[in-house]
Structures are given as C-alpha cells and as structure tokens.
mmCIF file of C-alpha atoms in Angstrom:
data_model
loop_
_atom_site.group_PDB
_atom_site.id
_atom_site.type_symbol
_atom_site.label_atom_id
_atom_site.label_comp_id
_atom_site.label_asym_id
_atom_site.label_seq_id
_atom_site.Cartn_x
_atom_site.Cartn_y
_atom_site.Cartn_z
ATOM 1 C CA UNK R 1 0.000 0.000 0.000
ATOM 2 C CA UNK R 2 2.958 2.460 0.748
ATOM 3 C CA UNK R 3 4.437 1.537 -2.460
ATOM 4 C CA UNK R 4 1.643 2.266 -4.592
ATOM 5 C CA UNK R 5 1.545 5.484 -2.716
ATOM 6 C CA UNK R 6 4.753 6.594 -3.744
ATOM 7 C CA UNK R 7 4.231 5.515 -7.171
ATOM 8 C CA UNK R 8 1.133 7.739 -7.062
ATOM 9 C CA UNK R 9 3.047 10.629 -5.921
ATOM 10 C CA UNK R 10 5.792 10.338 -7.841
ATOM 11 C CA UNK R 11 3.916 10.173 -10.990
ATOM 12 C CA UNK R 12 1.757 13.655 -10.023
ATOM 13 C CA UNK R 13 4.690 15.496 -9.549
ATOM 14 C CA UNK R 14 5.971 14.607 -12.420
ATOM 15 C CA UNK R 15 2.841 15.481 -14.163
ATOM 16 C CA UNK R 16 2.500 18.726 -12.464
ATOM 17 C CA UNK R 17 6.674 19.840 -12.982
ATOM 18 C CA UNK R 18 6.206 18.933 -16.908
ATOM 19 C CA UNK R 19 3.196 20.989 -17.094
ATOM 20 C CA UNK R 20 5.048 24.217 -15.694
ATOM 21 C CA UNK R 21 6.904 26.248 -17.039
ATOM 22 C CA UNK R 22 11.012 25.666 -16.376
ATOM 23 C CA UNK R 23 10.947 28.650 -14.195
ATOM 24 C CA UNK R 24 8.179 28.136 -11.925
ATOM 25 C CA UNK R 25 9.306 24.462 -11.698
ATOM 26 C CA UNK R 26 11.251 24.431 -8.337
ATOM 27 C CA UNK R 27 7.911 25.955 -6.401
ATOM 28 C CA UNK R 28 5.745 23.935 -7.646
ATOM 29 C CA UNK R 29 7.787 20.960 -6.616
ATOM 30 C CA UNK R 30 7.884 21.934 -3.420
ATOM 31 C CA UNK R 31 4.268 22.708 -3.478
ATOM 32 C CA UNK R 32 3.506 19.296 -4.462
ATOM 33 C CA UNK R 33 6.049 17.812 -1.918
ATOM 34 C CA UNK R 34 4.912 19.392 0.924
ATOM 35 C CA UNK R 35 0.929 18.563 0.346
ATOM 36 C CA UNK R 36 2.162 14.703 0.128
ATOM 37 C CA UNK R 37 3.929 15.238 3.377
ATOM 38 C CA UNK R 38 1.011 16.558 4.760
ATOM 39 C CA UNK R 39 -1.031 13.938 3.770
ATOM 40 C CA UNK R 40 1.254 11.431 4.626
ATOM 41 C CA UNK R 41 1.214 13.113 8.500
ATOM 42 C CA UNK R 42 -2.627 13.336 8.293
ATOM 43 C CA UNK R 43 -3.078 9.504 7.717
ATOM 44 C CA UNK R 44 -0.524 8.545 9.855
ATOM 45 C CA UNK R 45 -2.004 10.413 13.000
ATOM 46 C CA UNK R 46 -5.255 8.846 11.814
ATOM 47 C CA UNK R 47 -3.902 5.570 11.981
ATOM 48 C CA UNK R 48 -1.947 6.011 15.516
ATOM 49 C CA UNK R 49 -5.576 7.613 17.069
ATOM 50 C CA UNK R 50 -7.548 4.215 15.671
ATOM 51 C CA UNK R 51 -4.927 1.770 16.744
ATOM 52 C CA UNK R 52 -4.510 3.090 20.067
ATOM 53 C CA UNK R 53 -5.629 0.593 23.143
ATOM 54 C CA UNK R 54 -9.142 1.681 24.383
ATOM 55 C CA UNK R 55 -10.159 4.247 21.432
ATOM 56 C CA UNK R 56 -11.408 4.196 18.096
ATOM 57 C CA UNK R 57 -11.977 1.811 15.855
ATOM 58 C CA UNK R 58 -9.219 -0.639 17.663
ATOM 59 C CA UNK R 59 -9.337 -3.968 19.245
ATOM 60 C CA UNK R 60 -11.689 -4.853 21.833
ATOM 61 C CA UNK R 61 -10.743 -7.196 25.218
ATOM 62 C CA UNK R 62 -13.252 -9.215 26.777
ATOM 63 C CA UNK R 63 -16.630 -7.707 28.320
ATOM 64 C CA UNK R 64 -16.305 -6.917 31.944
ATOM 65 C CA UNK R 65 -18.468 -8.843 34.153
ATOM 66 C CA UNK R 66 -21.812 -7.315 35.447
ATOM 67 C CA UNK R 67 -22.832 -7.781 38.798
ATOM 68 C CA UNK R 68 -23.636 -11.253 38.594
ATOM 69 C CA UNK R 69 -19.961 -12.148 37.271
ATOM 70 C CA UNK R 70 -19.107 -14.037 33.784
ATOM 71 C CA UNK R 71 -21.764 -15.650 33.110
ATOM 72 C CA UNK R 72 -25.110 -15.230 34.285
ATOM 73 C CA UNK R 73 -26.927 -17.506 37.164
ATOM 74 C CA UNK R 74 -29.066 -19.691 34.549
ATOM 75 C CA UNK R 75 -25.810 -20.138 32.648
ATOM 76 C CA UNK R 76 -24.246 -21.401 35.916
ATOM 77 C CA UNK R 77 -27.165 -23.226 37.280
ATOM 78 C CA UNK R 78 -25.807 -27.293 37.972
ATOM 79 C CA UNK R 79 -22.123 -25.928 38.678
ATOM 80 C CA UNK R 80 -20.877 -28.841 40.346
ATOM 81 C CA UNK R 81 -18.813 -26.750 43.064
ATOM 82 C CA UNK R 82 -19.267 -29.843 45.479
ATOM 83 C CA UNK R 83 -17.513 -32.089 43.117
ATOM 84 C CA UNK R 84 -14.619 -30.013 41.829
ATOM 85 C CA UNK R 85 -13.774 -28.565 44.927
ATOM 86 C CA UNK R 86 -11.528 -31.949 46.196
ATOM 87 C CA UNK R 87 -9.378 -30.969 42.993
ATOM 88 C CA UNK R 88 -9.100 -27.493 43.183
ATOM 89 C CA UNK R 89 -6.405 -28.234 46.537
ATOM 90 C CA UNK R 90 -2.727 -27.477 45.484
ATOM 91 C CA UNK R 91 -0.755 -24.664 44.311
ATOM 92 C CA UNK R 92 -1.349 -24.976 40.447
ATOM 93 C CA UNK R 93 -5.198 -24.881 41.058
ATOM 94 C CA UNK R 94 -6.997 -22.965 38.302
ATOM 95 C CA UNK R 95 -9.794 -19.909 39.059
ATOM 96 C CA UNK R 96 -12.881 -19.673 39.556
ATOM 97 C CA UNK R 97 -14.149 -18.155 36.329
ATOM 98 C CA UNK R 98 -11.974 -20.502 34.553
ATOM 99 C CA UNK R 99 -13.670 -23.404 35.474
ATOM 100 C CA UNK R 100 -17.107 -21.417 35.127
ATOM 101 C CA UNK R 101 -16.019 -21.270 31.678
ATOM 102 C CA UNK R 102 -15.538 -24.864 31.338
ATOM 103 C CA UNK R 103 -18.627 -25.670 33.104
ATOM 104 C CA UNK R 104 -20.689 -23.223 30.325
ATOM 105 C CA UNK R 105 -18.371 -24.761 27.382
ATOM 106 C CA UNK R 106 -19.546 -28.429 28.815
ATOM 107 C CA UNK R 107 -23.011 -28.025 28.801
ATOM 108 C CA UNK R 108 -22.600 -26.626 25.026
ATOM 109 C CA UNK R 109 -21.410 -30.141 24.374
ATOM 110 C CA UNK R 110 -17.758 -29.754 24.201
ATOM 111 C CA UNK R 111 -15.697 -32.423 25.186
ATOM 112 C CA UNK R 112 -13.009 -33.285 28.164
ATOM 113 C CA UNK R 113 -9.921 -33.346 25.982
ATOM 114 C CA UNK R 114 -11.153 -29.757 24.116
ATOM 115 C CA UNK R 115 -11.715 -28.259 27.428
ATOM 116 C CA UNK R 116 -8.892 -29.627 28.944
ATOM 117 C CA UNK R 117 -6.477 -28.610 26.046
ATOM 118 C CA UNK R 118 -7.944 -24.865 25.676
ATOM 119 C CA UNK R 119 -8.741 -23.938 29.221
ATOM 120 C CA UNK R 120 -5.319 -25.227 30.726
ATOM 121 C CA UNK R 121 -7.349 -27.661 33.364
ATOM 122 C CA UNK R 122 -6.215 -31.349 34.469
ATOM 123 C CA UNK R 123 -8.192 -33.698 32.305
ATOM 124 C CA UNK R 124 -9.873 -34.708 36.007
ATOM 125 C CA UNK R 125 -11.351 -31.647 36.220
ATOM 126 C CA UNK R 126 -12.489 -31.324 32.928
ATOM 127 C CA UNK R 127 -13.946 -34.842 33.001
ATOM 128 C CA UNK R 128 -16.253 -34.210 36.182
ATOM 129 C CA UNK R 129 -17.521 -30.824 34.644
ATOM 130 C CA UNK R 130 -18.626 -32.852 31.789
ATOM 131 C CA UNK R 131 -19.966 -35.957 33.435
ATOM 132 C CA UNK R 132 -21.823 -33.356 35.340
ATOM 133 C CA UNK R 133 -23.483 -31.432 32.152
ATOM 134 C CA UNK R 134 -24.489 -34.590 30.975
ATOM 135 C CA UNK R 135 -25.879 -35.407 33.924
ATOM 136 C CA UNK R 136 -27.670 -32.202 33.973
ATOM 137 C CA UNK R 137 -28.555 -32.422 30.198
ATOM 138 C CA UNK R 138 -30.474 -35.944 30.998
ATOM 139 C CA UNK R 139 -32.190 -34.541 33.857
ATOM 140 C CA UNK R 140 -33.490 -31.461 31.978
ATOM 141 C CA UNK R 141 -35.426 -33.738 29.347
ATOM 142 C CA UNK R 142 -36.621 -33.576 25.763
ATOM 143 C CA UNK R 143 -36.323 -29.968 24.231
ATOM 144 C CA UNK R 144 -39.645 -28.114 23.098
#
C-alpha cells in the first residue's frame, strides 16, 4: 500500500513539474512535496488515534463482568462446586471463572480433551464438569 503510494506521488509530480513552465518548476515541486507530506502526517495520525488501546476503531478485550460475574446464574445453574472442589487443593489450582467457563463450554457439548487442552485444566477436572453437564442435560429432558 505504501508503495503504490509513492508511485502515485511520484507520478503527479511529475505530471505537475512537466506541465510548468522551467521557471516556476522548483515551487511547484515543493508545493507538491509538501501537500504529500502533509497527507502522509494526516493519515498517519489517523492511523496512531484508531490503533490506540481503548479508542477508536481498535481492538476490543473481553466484556467486563456485570454484577452477577461471567456468566449469568441460569448459565451457571448445575455448577458442580461440590464435586470439583476436592481438585481445586494445590498450588497450580486454576480460578474460579476458569472453570465457570468450562462448566458453560460443557453443557454446550464440548468435550473433556477440548476443554482440557484450551482452558489449561487437568483432564480430572475437565472430566467431572462434563460428566456433570451430561448429567444435567439428561435430567433437563426432551427440548420443546
């Protein structure tokens, strides 16, 4: 994109020069050079402004929780907090909104290994968040 910018300019000033006369020449040059440099400084300062953490047009983190945290209480409902908490003792023991997370992502149907894997949990504790959304899926009967 930059090089087909200075191709661009390149070729209007040398459309402009050759339509001037010789003396008038070095002026308009500099005319022409300066409103490209200008240009150049006006998109760049665009650019900066949208990329810039927090404003614009750039990326966006996560949503911040709301009151009731992550994910809402109907979302959460089933968490098997009893269950997990006998693996959650030890030093490498992951947070609590990570295994909400997990809990949601099992009752969508996604598997130990996936959850496991992506999350950073112990295949234990993705396996009883599972077990339990199928448990809970089996409980909640046929779908209207």
């Amino acid at each position: 994109m930059a090089m087909l910018a200075v191709v661009a300019v390149g070729v209007a000033e040398v459309l402009v020069v050759r339509a001037v006369a010789p003396p008038d020449r070095p002026v308009v040059g500099g005319a022409v050079l300066g409103g490209c440099l200008l240009a150049f400084a006006v998109a760049a300062v665009v650019w900066c402004v949208r990329c810039r953490p927090g404003r614009g047009g750039g990326r966006r983190g996560p949503p911040l929780p709301g009151d009731e945290g992550l994910f809402s209480a109907e979302a959460l409902s089933g968490f098997p907090a009893e269950r997990i908490r006998p693996l959650l003792r030890g030093p490498d023991a992951p947070d609590l909104n990570r295994l909400r997370t997990a809990w949601v992502l099992a009752t969508q149907g996604y598997d130990r290994a996936w959850i496991a894997h992506h999350l950073e949990l112990t295949p234990e504790t993705a396996g009883v968040l599972v077990e339990a959304a199928r448990e809970r899926a089996g409980q909640a009967g046929p779908a209207r």
